[in-house]
Short mmCIF file of N, CA and C in Angstrom, two decimals:
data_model
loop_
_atom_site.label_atom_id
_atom_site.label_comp_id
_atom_site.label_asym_id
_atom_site.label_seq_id
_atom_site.Cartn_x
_atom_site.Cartn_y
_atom_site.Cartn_z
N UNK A 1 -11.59 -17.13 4.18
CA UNK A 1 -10.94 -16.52 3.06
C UNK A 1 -9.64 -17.26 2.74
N UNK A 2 -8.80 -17.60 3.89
CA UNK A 2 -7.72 -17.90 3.67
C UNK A 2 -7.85 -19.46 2.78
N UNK A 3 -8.76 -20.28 3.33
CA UNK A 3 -8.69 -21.56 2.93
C UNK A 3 -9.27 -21.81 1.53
N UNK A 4 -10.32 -20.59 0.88
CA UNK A 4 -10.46 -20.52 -0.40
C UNK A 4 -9.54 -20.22 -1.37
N UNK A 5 -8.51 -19.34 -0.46
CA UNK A 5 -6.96 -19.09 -1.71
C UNK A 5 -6.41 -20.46 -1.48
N UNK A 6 -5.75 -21.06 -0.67
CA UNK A 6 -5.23 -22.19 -0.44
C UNK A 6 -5.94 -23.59 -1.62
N UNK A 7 -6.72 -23.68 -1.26
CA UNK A 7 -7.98 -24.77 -2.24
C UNK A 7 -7.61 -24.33 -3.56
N UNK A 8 -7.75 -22.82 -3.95
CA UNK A 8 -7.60 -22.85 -5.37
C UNK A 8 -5.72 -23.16 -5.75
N UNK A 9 -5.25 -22.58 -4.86
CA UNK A 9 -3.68 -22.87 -4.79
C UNK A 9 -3.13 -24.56 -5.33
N UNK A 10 -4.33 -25.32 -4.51
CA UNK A 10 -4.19 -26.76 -4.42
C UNK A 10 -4.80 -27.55 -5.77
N UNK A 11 -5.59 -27.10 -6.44
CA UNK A 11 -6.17 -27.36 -7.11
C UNK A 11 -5.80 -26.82 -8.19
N UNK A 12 -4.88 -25.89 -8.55
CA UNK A 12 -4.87 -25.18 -9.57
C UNK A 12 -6.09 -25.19 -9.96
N UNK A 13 -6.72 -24.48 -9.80
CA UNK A 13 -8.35 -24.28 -10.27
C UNK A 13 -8.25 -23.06 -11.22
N UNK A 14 -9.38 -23.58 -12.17
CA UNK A 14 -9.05 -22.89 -13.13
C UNK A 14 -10.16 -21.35 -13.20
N UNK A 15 -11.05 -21.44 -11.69
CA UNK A 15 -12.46 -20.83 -11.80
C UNK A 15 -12.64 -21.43 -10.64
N UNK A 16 -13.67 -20.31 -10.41
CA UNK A 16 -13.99 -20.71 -8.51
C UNK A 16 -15.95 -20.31 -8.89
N UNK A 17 -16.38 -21.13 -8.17
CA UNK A 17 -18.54 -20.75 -8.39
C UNK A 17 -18.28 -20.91 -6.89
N UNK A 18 -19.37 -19.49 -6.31
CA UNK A 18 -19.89 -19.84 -5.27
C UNK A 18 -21.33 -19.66 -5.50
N UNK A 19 -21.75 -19.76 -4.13
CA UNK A 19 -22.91 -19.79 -4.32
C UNK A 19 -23.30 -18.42 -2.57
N UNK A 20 -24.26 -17.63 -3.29
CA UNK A 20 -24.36 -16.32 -1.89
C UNK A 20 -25.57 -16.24 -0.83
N UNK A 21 -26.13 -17.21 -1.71
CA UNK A 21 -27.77 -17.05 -1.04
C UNK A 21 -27.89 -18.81 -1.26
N UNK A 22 -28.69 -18.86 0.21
CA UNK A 22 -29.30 -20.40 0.65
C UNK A 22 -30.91 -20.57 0.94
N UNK A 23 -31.64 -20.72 0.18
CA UNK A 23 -33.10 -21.09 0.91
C UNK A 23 -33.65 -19.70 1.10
N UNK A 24 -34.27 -19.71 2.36
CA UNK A 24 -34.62 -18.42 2.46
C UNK A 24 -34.39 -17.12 3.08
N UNK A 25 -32.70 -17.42 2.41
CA UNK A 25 -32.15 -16.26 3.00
C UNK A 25 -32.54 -14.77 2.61
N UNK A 26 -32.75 -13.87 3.64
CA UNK A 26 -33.10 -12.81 2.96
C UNK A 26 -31.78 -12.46 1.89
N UNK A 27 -32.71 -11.13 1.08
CA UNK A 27 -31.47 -10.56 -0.09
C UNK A 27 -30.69 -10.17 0.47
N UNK A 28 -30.95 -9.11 1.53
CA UNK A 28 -30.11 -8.50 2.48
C UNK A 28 -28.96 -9.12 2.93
N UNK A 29 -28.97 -10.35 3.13
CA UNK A 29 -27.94 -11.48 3.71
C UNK A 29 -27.09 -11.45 2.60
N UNK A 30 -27.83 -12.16 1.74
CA UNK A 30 -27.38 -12.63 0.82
C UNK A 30 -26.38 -11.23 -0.04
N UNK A 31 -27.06 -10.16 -0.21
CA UNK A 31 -25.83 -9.01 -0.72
C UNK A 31 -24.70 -8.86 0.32
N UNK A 32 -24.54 -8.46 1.20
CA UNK A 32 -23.78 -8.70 2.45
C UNK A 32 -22.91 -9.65 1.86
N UNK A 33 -23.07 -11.11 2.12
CA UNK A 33 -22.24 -11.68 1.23
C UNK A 33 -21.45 -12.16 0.38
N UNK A 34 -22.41 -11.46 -0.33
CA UNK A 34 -21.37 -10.94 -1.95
C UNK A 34 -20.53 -9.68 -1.73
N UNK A 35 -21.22 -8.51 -1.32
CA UNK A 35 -20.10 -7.83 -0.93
C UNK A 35 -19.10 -8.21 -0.29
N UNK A 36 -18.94 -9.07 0.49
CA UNK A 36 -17.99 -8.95 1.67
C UNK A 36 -16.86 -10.12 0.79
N UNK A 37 -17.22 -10.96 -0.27
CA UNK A 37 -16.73 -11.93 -0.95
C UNK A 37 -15.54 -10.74 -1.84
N UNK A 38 -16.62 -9.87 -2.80
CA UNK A 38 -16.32 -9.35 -4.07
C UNK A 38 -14.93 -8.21 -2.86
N UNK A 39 -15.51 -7.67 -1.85
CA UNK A 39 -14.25 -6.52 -0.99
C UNK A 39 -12.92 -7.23 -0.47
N UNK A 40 -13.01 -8.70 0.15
CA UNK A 40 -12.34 -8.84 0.68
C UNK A 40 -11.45 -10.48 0.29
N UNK A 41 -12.43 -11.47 -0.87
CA UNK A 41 -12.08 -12.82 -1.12
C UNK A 41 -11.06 -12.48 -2.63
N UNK A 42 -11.96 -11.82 -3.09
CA UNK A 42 -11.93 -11.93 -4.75
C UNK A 42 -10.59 -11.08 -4.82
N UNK A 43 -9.90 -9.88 -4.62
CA UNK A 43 -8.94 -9.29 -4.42
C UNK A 43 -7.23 -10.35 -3.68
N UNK A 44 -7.35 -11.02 -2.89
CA UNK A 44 -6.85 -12.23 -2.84
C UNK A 44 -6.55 -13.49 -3.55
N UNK A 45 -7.60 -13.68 -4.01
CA UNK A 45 -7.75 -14.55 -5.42
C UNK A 45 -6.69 -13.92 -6.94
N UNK A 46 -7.38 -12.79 -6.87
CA UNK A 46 -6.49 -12.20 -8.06
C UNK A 46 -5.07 -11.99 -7.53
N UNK A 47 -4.67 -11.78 -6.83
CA UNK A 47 -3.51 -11.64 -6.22
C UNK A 47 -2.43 -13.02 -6.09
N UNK A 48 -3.27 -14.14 -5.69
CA UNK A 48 -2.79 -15.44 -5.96
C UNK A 48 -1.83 -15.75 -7.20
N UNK A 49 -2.75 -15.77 -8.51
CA UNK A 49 -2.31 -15.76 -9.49
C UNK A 49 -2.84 -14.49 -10.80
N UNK A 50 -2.14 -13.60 -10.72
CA UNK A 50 -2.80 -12.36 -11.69
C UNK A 50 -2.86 -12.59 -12.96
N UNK A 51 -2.49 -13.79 -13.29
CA UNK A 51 -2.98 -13.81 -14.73
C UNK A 51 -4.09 -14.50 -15.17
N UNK A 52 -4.44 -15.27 -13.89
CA UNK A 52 -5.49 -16.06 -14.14
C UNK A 52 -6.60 -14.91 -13.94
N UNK A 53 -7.78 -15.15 -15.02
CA UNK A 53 -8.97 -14.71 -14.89
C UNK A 53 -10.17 -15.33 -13.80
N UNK A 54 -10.31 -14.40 -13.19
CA UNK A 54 -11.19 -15.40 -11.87
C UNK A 54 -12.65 -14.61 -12.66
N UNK A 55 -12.56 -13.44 -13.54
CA UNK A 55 -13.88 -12.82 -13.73
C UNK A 55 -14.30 -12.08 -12.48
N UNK A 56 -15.62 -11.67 -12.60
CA UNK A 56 -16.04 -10.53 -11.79
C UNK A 56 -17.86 -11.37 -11.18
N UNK A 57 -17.77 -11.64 -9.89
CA UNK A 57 -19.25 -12.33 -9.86
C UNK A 57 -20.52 -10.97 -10.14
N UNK A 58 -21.79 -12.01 -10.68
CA UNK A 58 -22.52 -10.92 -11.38
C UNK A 58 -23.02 -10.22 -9.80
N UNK A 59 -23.57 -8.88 -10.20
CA UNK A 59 -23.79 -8.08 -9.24
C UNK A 59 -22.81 -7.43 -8.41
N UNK A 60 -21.37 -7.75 -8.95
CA UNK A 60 -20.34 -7.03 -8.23
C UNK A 60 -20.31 -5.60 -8.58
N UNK A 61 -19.76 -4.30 -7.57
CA UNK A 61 -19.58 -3.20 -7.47
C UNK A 61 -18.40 -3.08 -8.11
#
């Protein structure tokens, strides 16, 4: 988590893509994932810089 705020920090990035699911990961994994991104990454991110729009990844709660 930490090194994805940092990277965008470094980069002034203007937008972040991940990616949640690999091959044949189950969905199960793969939501896990995203949840745990959208509860605990994405809240950080916005916090970084609040004016920047990071958006909402699809399937977020």
């Amino acid at each position: 988590m930490e090194q994805t705020v940092e990277r965008v920090r470094a980069l002034d990035a203007g937008g972040v893509v991940n990616l949640f699911c690999f091959g044949g990961m189950p969905h199960e994994v793969a939501q896990r994932s995203l949840d745990t991104y959208v509860d605990q990454v994405l809240p950080k991110l916005r916090a970084t810089d609040p004016h920047r729009d990071l958006g909402v990844p699809t399937g977020a709660r």
